[in-house]
Short mmCIF file of C-alpha atoms and ligand atoms in Angstrom, two decimals:
data_model
loop_
_atom_site.label_atom_id
_atom_site.label_comp_id
_atom_site.label_asym_id
_atom_site.label_seq_id
_atom_site.Cartn_x
_atom_site.Cartn_y
_atom_site.Cartn_z
CA MET B 1 20.36 -5.52 40.27
CA ARG B 2 20.96 -7.28 43.19
CA GLY B 3 23.97 -8.71 44.64
CA SER B 4 21.90 -11.86 44.14
CA ASP B 5 21.08 -11.43 40.73
CA LEU B 6 22.81 -13.29 37.86
CA VAL B 7 22.88 -11.22 34.78
CA ALA B 8 23.60 -12.66 31.75
CA ARG B 9 24.21 -12.21 27.40
CA LEU B 10 22.50 -14.85 26.12
CA GLY B 11 23.68 -13.43 22.16
CA GLY B 12 23.02 -10.48 20.14
CA ASP B 13 20.58 -8.34 21.54
CA GLU B 14 19.26 -10.90 24.35
CA PHE B 15 19.72 -11.32 28.21
CA ALA B 16 18.88 -13.13 30.65
CA ILE B 17 18.16 -12.40 34.72
CA VAL B 18 18.24 -14.70 37.05
CA ARG B 19 17.08 -13.80 40.47
CA GLY B 20 15.61 -16.33 43.77
CA MET B 21 12.02 -15.64 45.16
CA ASP B 22 12.35 -13.29 47.96
CA GLN B 23 8.77 -12.31 50.45
CA THR B 24 7.82 -9.79 47.51
CA GLY B 25 7.22 -12.84 45.00
CA THR B 26 5.48 -12.29 41.24
CA ALA B 27 4.66 -8.64 42.16
CA GLY B 28 8.58 -8.63 43.23
CA LEU B 29 9.18 -9.17 39.43
CA LEU B 30 7.02 -7.16 37.66
CA THR B 31 8.47 -3.83 39.52
CA LEU B 32 11.73 -5.06 38.45
CA ALA B 33 10.29 -5.78 34.43
CA GLU B 34 8.86 -2.09 35.08
CA ARG B 35 12.71 -0.82 36.17
CA LEU B 36 14.14 -1.94 33.66
CA LEU B 37 11.88 -0.65 30.41
CA ALA B 38 11.73 3.10 31.94
CA GLY B 39 16.06 2.69 32.23
CA ILE B 40 16.26 1.20 29.22
CA ARG B 41 13.86 3.01 27.38
CA ALA B 42 15.58 6.56 29.05
CA PRO B 43 16.61 8.49 25.88
CA TYR B 44 20.40 8.13 25.16
CA VAL B 45 22.48 11.02 24.26
CA ILE B 46 25.41 9.66 22.18
CA GLU B 47 27.83 12.07 19.57
CA GLY B 48 24.79 14.60 19.99
CA HIS B 49 22.33 12.01 18.49
CA GLN B 50 19.48 10.88 20.68
CA ILE B 51 18.98 7.21 20.94
CA ALA B 52 15.94 5.42 22.01
CA ILE B 53 16.67 1.90 22.64
CA GLY B 54 13.58 -0.19 22.87
CA LEU B 55 13.00 -3.79 24.96
CA SER B 56 10.45 -6.36 25.80
CA ILE B 57 10.86 -8.60 28.47
CA GLY B 58 10.07 -12.11 29.15
CA ILE B 59 9.04 -13.50 32.68
CA LYS B 60 9.24 -17.19 33.73
CA VAL B 61 8.16 -18.06 37.55
CA VAL B 62 9.95 -21.48 37.59
CA GLN B 63 8.17 -24.14 39.63
CA PRO B 64 10.53 -25.93 41.95
CA GLY B 65 10.33 -29.51 40.55
CA LEU B 66 8.67 -29.53 37.80
CA ASP B 67 10.19 -27.09 35.43
CA ASP B 68 13.52 -28.17 33.77
CA LEU B 69 16.20 -26.17 31.66
CA GLN B 70 15.41 -26.45 28.62
CA GLN B 71 11.37 -25.85 29.27
CA ILE B 72 12.36 -22.59 31.67
CA MET B 73 14.24 -21.32 29.04
CA ARG B 74 11.21 -22.14 26.01
CA HIS B 75 8.50 -20.71 29.00
CA ALA B 76 10.37 -17.17 28.96
CA ASP B 77 10.87 -17.08 25.27
CA LEU B 78 7.30 -17.35 24.78
CA ALA B 79 6.41 -15.03 27.01
CA LEU B 80 9.40 -12.96 25.35
CA TYR B 81 7.34 -13.72 22.13
CA ARG B 82 4.49 -12.60 23.48
CA ALA B 83 5.56 -9.05 24.58
CA LYS B 84 6.56 -8.72 21.16
CA SER B 85 3.88 -9.26 19.09
CA GLU B 86 1.58 -7.63 21.49
CA GLY B 87 3.28 -4.14 20.79
CA ARG B 88 7.42 -4.47 22.78
CA ASN B 89 8.17 -2.20 25.24
CA CYS B 90 6.24 -3.99 28.29
CA PHE B 91 6.19 -7.74 30.02
CA ARG B 92 4.37 -10.57 30.12
CA LEU B 93 4.72 -13.64 32.13
CA PHE B 94 4.41 -17.29 31.34
CA GLU B 95 0.81 -18.28 31.20
CA ILE B 96 0.46 -22.24 29.79
CA GLU B 97 -2.24 -21.19 27.22
CA MET B 98 1.15 -19.60 25.68
CA GLU B 99 2.27 -23.20 25.15
CA GLU B 100 -0.78 -24.37 24.17
CA GLN B 101 -1.57 -21.88 21.96
CA HIS B 102 1.99 -22.34 20.07
CA GLN B 103 2.02 -26.23 20.05
CA SER B 104 -1.20 -25.72 17.92
CA ARG B 105 0.07 -23.18 15.64
CA ARG B 106 3.11 -25.17 15.27
CA GLN B 107 0.93 -28.04 14.48
CA LEU B 108 -0.92 -25.75 11.44
CA ALA B 109 2.42 -25.22 10.82
CA LEU B 110 3.15 -28.52 9.42
CA ASP B 111 -0.17 -29.03 7.75
CA LEU B 112 0.83 -25.96 6.21
CA GLN B 113 4.08 -27.28 4.49
CA GLY B 114 2.55 -30.76 4.03
CA ALA B 115 -0.78 -28.74 2.07
CA ILE B 116 2.18 -26.71 0.11
CA ASP B 117 4.26 -29.88 -0.73
CA CYS B 118 1.41 -31.57 -1.79
CA ASN B 119 -0.47 -29.61 -4.23
CA GLY B 120 -2.93 -28.88 -1.45
CA LEU B 121 -3.92 -25.32 -2.29
CA PRO B 122 -6.10 -24.66 -4.60
CA VAL B 123 -6.51 -20.93 -6.25
CA HIS B 124 -9.83 -19.24 -7.03
CA TYR B 125 -10.40 -16.40 -8.93
CA GLN B 126 -12.66 -13.39 -8.98
CA PRO B 127 -13.46 -11.12 -11.70
CA ILE B 128 -12.63 -7.41 -12.25
CA VAL B 129 -15.11 -6.11 -14.61
CA ASP B 130 -14.82 -2.57 -16.16
CA ALA B 131 -17.44 -0.34 -14.54
CA VAL B 132 -18.82 0.85 -18.10
CA THR B 133 -19.10 -2.33 -19.83
CA LEU B 134 -19.31 -5.33 -17.22
CA GLU B 135 -16.65 -6.55 -18.89
CA ILE B 136 -14.10 -9.18 -17.46
CA ARG B 137 -11.11 -6.92 -17.48
CA THR B 138 -9.00 -9.25 -14.82
CA MET B 139 -9.29 -12.12 -12.86
CA GLU B 140 -7.71 -11.97 -9.11
CA ALA B 141 -6.35 -15.49 -7.99
CA LEU B 142 -6.97 -16.03 -3.97
CA VAL B 143 -5.28 -19.02 -2.38
CA ARG B 144 -7.97 -21.54 -0.73
CA TRP B 145 -6.94 -23.92 2.26
CA PRO B 146 -9.30 -27.11 2.53
CA HIS B 147 -8.42 -28.31 5.41
CA ALA B 148 -8.54 -32.02 6.80
CA VAL B 149 -10.23 -31.29 10.19
CA GLN B 150 -10.48 -27.29 10.97
CA GLY B 151 -12.28 -26.61 7.42
CA MET B 152 -11.87 -23.74 4.62
CA ILE B 153 -9.54 -21.72 6.93
CA SER B 154 -9.18 -18.13 5.78
CA PRO B 155 -5.84 -16.67 3.88
CA VAL B 156 -5.73 -13.95 6.14
CA VAL B 157 -4.62 -16.33 8.86
CA PHE B 158 -2.49 -18.93 6.82
CA VAL B 159 -0.83 -16.38 4.36
CA ALA B 160 0.47 -14.60 8.38
CA LEU B 161 1.39 -18.31 8.86
CA ALA B 162 3.20 -18.52 5.74
CA GLU B 163 4.74 -15.43 6.55
CA GLU B 164 5.62 -16.29 10.14
CA ALA B 165 7.16 -20.01 9.52
CA GLY B 166 9.10 -18.74 6.25
CA MET B 167 7.28 -21.09 3.82
CA ILE B 168 5.98 -17.36 1.61
CA HIS B 169 8.68 -17.65 -1.10
CA GLN B 170 7.25 -21.05 -1.54
CA LEU B 171 3.85 -20.53 -0.79
CA GLY B 172 3.65 -17.42 -2.83
CA GLU B 173 5.95 -19.00 -5.98
CA TRP B 174 3.12 -21.70 -6.04
CA VAL B 175 -0.31 -19.23 -6.42
CA LEU B 176 2.04 -17.70 -9.27
CA THR B 177 3.24 -20.41 -11.40
CA ARG B 178 -0.66 -21.84 -10.89
CA ALA B 179 -2.17 -18.32 -11.52
CA CYS B 180 0.02 -17.65 -14.97
CA LEU B 181 -0.37 -21.39 -16.35
CA ASP B 182 -3.55 -20.88 -15.80
CA ALA B 183 -4.39 -17.55 -17.19
CA ALA B 184 -2.51 -19.35 -20.27
CA SER B 185 -5.46 -20.94 -21.00
CA TRP B 186 -7.58 -17.67 -21.51
CA PRO B 187 -8.95 -14.95 -24.03
CA GLU B 188 -5.59 -12.91 -24.19
CA HIS B 189 -7.34 -9.54 -23.32
CA ILE B 190 -7.53 -11.36 -19.73
CA LYS B 191 -5.90 -10.47 -17.31
CA ILE B 192 -4.04 -12.16 -14.10
CA ALA B 193 -4.01 -10.27 -10.52
CA VAL B 194 -1.57 -11.95 -8.29
CA ASN B 195 -1.43 -11.44 -4.26
CA VAL B 196 2.20 -10.40 -3.21
CA SER B 197 3.33 -10.01 0.56
CA ALA B 198 5.62 -7.47 1.56
CA ILE B 199 8.75 -10.86 2.61
CA GLN B 200 8.44 -11.64 -0.79
CA ILE B 201 9.35 -8.00 -2.37
CA GLY B 202 11.58 -8.09 0.27
CA GLN B 203 13.50 -11.19 -1.62
CA ALA B 204 16.18 -10.17 -3.71
CA SER B 205 15.36 -12.21 -6.51
CA PHE B 206 12.16 -11.35 -6.47
CA THR B 207 12.46 -10.35 -10.02
CA ASN B 208 14.45 -13.39 -11.09
CA VAL B 209 11.49 -15.68 -9.75
CA VAL B 210 8.99 -13.21 -11.90
CA ALA B 211 10.43 -13.21 -14.82
CA ARG B 212 11.20 -17.06 -14.45
CA THR B 213 7.90 -17.95 -14.42
CA LEU B 214 6.18 -15.80 -16.89
CA THR B 215 8.99 -18.05 -19.21
CA THR B 216 7.47 -21.12 -17.89
CA THR B 217 4.23 -20.84 -18.16
CA GLY B 218 4.06 -18.94 -21.24
CA LEU B 219 2.02 -15.54 -19.88
CA ALA B 220 2.85 -12.63 -21.56
CA PRO B 221 4.46 -10.31 -19.32
CA GLU B 222 1.58 -7.38 -19.97
CA ARG B 223 -1.42 -9.95 -18.68
CA LEU B 224 0.26 -10.15 -15.09
CA VAL B 225 -0.93 -7.96 -12.78
CA LEU B 226 0.78 -7.28 -8.76
CA GLU B 227 -1.08 -6.55 -6.51
CA ILE B 228 1.17 -5.58 -3.16
CA THR B 229 -0.10 -3.27 0.06
CA GLU B 230 1.46 -0.73 0.96
CA SER B 231 3.80 -2.20 3.73
CA VAL B 232 5.55 -3.43 1.01
CA LEU B 233 7.08 0.20 0.72
CA LEU B 234 6.88 0.36 4.65
CA SER B 235 10.58 -0.92 5.99
CA ASP B 236 13.50 -0.58 3.74
CA SER B 237 11.40 1.38 1.24
CA ASP B 238 14.78 1.79 -1.52
CA HIS B 239 14.84 -2.12 -2.18
CA ALA B 240 10.91 -2.57 -2.62
CA LEU B 241 11.04 0.81 -5.00
CA THR B 242 14.49 -1.25 -6.97
CA ILE B 243 12.56 -4.46 -7.03
CA LEU B 244 9.22 -2.67 -8.30
CA HIS B 245 10.70 -0.87 -10.66
CA GLU B 246 12.71 -3.94 -12.05
CA LEU B 247 9.09 -5.80 -12.51
CA ARG B 248 7.73 -2.85 -14.32
CA SER B 249 10.83 -3.32 -16.86
CA LEU B 250 9.50 -6.69 -17.38
CA GLY B 251 6.81 -5.48 -18.33
CA VAL B 252 4.47 -6.29 -14.98
CA SER B 253 1.56 -3.58 -13.98
CA ILE B 254 1.53 -3.20 -10.06
CA VAL B 255 -0.98 -2.60 -7.98
CA LEU B 256 -1.36 -0.73 -4.81
CA ASP B 257 -4.21 -2.85 -3.21
CA ASP B 258 -6.49 -1.88 0.28
CA PHE B 259 -5.80 1.12 -0.38
CA GLY B 260 -7.02 4.01 1.63
CA THR B 261 -6.69 1.83 5.30
CA GLY B 262 -2.60 2.40 6.06
CA TYR B 263 -0.95 5.26 6.75
CA SER B 264 0.01 7.92 4.67
CA ALA B 265 -0.53 6.45 2.04
CA LEU B 266 -0.59 10.25 -0.80
CA SER B 267 2.99 10.05 -0.33
CA TYR B 268 3.14 6.17 -1.56
CA LEU B 269 1.98 7.52 -4.96
CA LYS B 270 4.43 9.64 -5.40
CA MET B 271 6.74 7.39 -4.44
CA PHE B 272 6.37 4.88 -7.18
CA PRO B 273 3.76 5.26 -10.33
CA PHE B 274 1.73 2.48 -9.66
CA ASP B 275 -0.91 1.07 -12.75
CA GLU B 276 -3.77 1.56 -10.10
CA ILE B 277 -4.91 1.39 -7.19
CA LYS B 278 -8.27 -0.42 -5.09
CA ILE B 279 -10.07 1.28 -3.02
CA ASP B 280 -10.84 -0.95 0.18
CA LYS B 281 -13.69 -2.02 0.74
CA SER B 282 -14.53 -0.90 3.86
CA PHE B 283 -15.01 2.60 2.87
CA ILE B 284 -17.64 0.66 0.05
CA ASP B 285 -19.52 -1.05 2.84
CA ASP B 286 -20.30 1.83 3.28
CA ILE B 287 -20.85 4.51 0.44
CA ALA B 288 -24.56 4.83 0.14
CA VAL B 289 -25.21 5.89 3.69
CA HIS B 290 -21.93 7.36 5.34
CA ARG B 291 -21.45 10.51 3.27
CA GLY B 292 -17.83 10.36 3.93
CA CYS B 293 -16.97 7.38 2.84
CA ALA B 294 -18.24 8.37 -1.01
CA ALA B 295 -16.30 12.25 -0.98
CA ILE B 296 -13.37 9.67 0.05
CA VAL B 297 -14.28 7.11 -2.87
CA ALA B 298 -14.98 10.78 -4.99
CA ALA B 299 -11.41 12.63 -4.14
CA THR B 300 -9.44 8.93 -4.46
CA THR B 301 -11.21 8.68 -8.07
CA MET B 302 -10.37 12.38 -8.79
CA LEU B 303 -6.14 11.75 -7.39
CA ALA B 304 -5.74 8.86 -9.42
CA ARG B 305 -6.88 10.28 -12.76
CA ALA B 306 -4.27 13.05 -12.12
CA PHE B 307 -1.45 10.77 -11.79
CA ASP B 308 -2.60 8.67 -14.48
CA MET B 309 -3.92 5.20 -12.00
CA ILE B 310 -6.96 2.78 -12.95
CA THR B 311 -9.35 2.98 -9.78
CA THR B 312 -10.56 -0.22 -8.92
CA ALA B 313 -13.69 -0.47 -6.04
CA GLU B 314 -13.28 -3.63 -4.28
CA GLY B 315 -16.44 -5.51 -2.40
CA VAL B 316 -19.11 -3.96 -4.63
CA GLU B 317 -21.83 -6.36 -2.94
CA THR B 318 -25.41 -4.04 -3.99
CA ARG B 319 -26.64 -2.45 -7.02
CA GLU B 320 -27.10 0.82 -4.32
CA GLN B 321 -23.13 0.91 -4.30
CA TYR B 322 -22.40 -0.24 -7.82
CA GLU B 323 -24.59 3.18 -8.61
CA PHE B 324 -22.88 5.39 -6.46
CA LEU B 325 -19.37 4.38 -8.38
CA ARG B 326 -20.33 4.57 -10.78
CA THR B 327 -21.52 8.16 -10.57
CA ALA B 328 -17.95 9.37 -8.40
CA ALA B 329 -16.39 7.49 -11.58
CA VAL B 330 -14.40 4.89 -10.90
CA SER B 331 -12.58 2.69 -13.44
CA GLN B 332 -13.06 -1.09 -12.42
CA MET B 333 -15.02 -2.82 -10.19
CA GLN B 334 -15.20 -6.27 -7.90
CA GLY B 335 -17.25 -7.78 -5.57
CA TYR B 336 -19.63 -10.60 -4.84
CA LEU B 337 -22.67 -8.87 -7.30
CA PHE B 338 -20.22 -9.78 -10.17
CA GLY B 339 -19.04 -13.56 -9.08
CA LYS B 340 -17.98 -14.75 -5.82
CA PRO B 341 -14.07 -16.90 -6.73
CA ALA B 342 -14.46 -20.33 -7.49
CA PRO B 343 -11.92 -22.23 -8.93
CA ALA B 344 -10.63 -21.70 -12.88
CA GLU B 345 -13.05 -24.57 -14.45
CA SER B 346 -16.06 -22.20 -13.42
CA TRP B 347 -15.02 -18.95 -15.66
CA ASP B 348 -16.39 -19.21 -19.09
CA PHE B 349 -15.01 -16.09 -20.91
CA SER B 350 -15.88 -17.70 -24.63
CA SER B 351 -19.46 -17.34 -24.69
CA LYS B 352 -20.54 -13.93 -22.79
CA LEU B 353 -17.84 -11.17 -21.63
CA ARG B 354 -21.07 -9.59 -19.99
CA LEU B 355 -21.87 -10.20 -16.46
CA ALA B 356 -25.27 -9.62 -15.55
CA VAL B 357 -25.77 -6.62 -12.71
CA SER B 358 -28.87 -8.19 -10.69
CA ALA B 359 -31.31 -5.61 -9.09
P1 LIG H 1 -7.42 -8.85 -0.06
O1 LIG H 1 -6.59 -9.33 -1.83
O2 LIG H 1 -8.21 -8.06 -0.71
O3 LIG H 1 -9.02 -10.06 -1.61
C1 LIG H 1 -10.07 -9.00 -1.92
C2 LIG H 1 -11.41 -10.13 -0.85
O4 LIG H 1 -12.15 -9.74 -0.62
C3 LIG H 1 -11.11 -11.74 -0.74
O5 LIG H 1 -11.22 -12.82 -0.24
C4 LIG H 1 -12.14 -12.16 -1.60
O6 LIG H 1 -12.78 -12.74 -1.44
C5 LIG H 1 -12.84 -10.88 -1.20
N1 LIG H 1 -14.43 -10.38 -1.31
C6 LIG H 1 -14.08 -9.45 -2.50
N2 LIG H 1 -15.50 -9.53 -2.97
C7 LIG H 1 -16.04 -9.33 -2.07
C8 LIG H 1 -17.44 -9.14 -1.40
O7 LIG H 1 -18.42 -8.83 -2.33
N3 LIG H 1 -17.36 -8.94 0.25
C9 LIG H 1 -17.15 -10.02 0.80
N4 LIG H 1 -17.68 -9.19 1.67
N5 LIG H 1 -15.68 -9.87 0.50
C10 LIG H 1 -15.79 -9.94 -0.86
P2 LIG H 1 -10.10 -13.65 0.61
O8 LIG H 1 -10.25 -14.89 -0.71
O9 LIG H 1 -10.63 -14.15 1.92
O10 LIG H 1 -8.25 -13.18 1.34
C11 LIG H 1 -8.13 -12.39 2.29
C12 LIG H 1 -6.99 -12.04 1.58
O11 LIG H 1 -6.22 -13.05 1.81
C13 LIG H 1 -7.18 -11.29 0.28
O12 LIG H 1 -7.05 -9.65 0.80
C14 LIG H 1 -5.16 -10.94 0.73
O13 LIG H 1 -4.88 -9.82 1.27
C15 LIG H 1 -4.73 -12.19 0.96
N6 LIG H 1 -4.81 -13.42 -0.65
C16 LIG H 1 -5.59 -14.00 -1.15
N7 LIG H 1 -4.53 -14.54 -1.52
C17 LIG H 1 -3.36 -14.17 -1.02
C18 LIG H 1 -2.12 -14.72 -2.19
O14 LIG H 1 -2.20 -16.16 -3.07
N8 LIG H 1 -1.25 -14.62 -1.10
C19 LIG H 1 -0.98 -13.53 -0.62
N9 LIG H 1 0.51 -12.75 0.04
N10 LIG H 1 -2.04 -13.25 -0.29
C20 LIG H 1 -3.35 -13.92 -0.10
CA1 LIG H 2 -5.96 -7.54 -3.26
CA1 LIG H 3 -7.79 -5.85 -1.19
#
């Protein structure tokens, strides 16, 4: 730093530097950011251990007379946030669109809270069928958000928003309760699958939430299936494994969703005895045209059998894919070929359990 720079610790692991503009202008600030990144990221050896420290930087160029202190700090924060969300260990310069994006995301988060509070998130159900008999085994609960202005918003978008804004526990509990209540009125051999976010599993009391929901809705634990992704096991896997074993001892089944898309999925199969794995749609999409995809699906099915796990292929859309999956001996299938997600009222379990596969 220069003698004229002001360096301050804002708290925790946050620091600020105030530097007066010189003839190097913004370019000088970027050089400074690069030097800071290189300097701080260089490995340190502490008591024989090599320690690497990460750093993300947000830069705000102050407009004299236009910016007040609060605004300067907020803009620097937004730029920092952007650096973090774009992979960390980098710097970002504040741009006005960051403010606009932040505002609209904040508005959307407020709308989402409103929707959670007044039952504005209907839950739809999609069947998972037995590959041989085509009978419905399970219904997967998929939450929907019909937004008054923006129309249908994808759960991929608003579930991530709920996670970010700390609303995922409330959202997750709502879906779980709704799904268990609906399923309690269905024939007993039909199970209900509910997607659970990694953040929900991170909560120490998650098992209690599930146990309480089963009691209040009267659903038998054996009929509840929780779908998780491997991201659950990514960070604090000891804690996650404890929770998964607790859930299992309640009688609930655990499914590994989106199998094949993440990092080292095979080691996760050893970490926890999942009841079922769902082979990701990306492999099913190309199964009829890409030999590699067919091989992956066949190998996964064999592997699962060795671990006593059921395999479900998701996103089955065509008759051709269905035939390939039958050959690969997948145990269950799910996809538009058998039925799209729809409200509980539109499913009739009493009359005909067999779903017709259209040619
Ligand atoms: P997912 O758990 O992998 O769910 C399957 C997604 O694939 C659903 O999208 C479903 O509508 C879609 N799908 C099923 N069959 C087909 C098909 O044949 N073709 C195509 N093109 N798509 C098919 P959706 O409902 O938009 O949900 C997207 C994701 O949002 C889900 O992926 C899940 O990760 C998440 N999600 C949905 N509801 C919840 C929830 O209640 N809680 C949590 N934590 N996540 C949820
Ligand atoms: Ca799922
Ligand atoms: Ca999936």
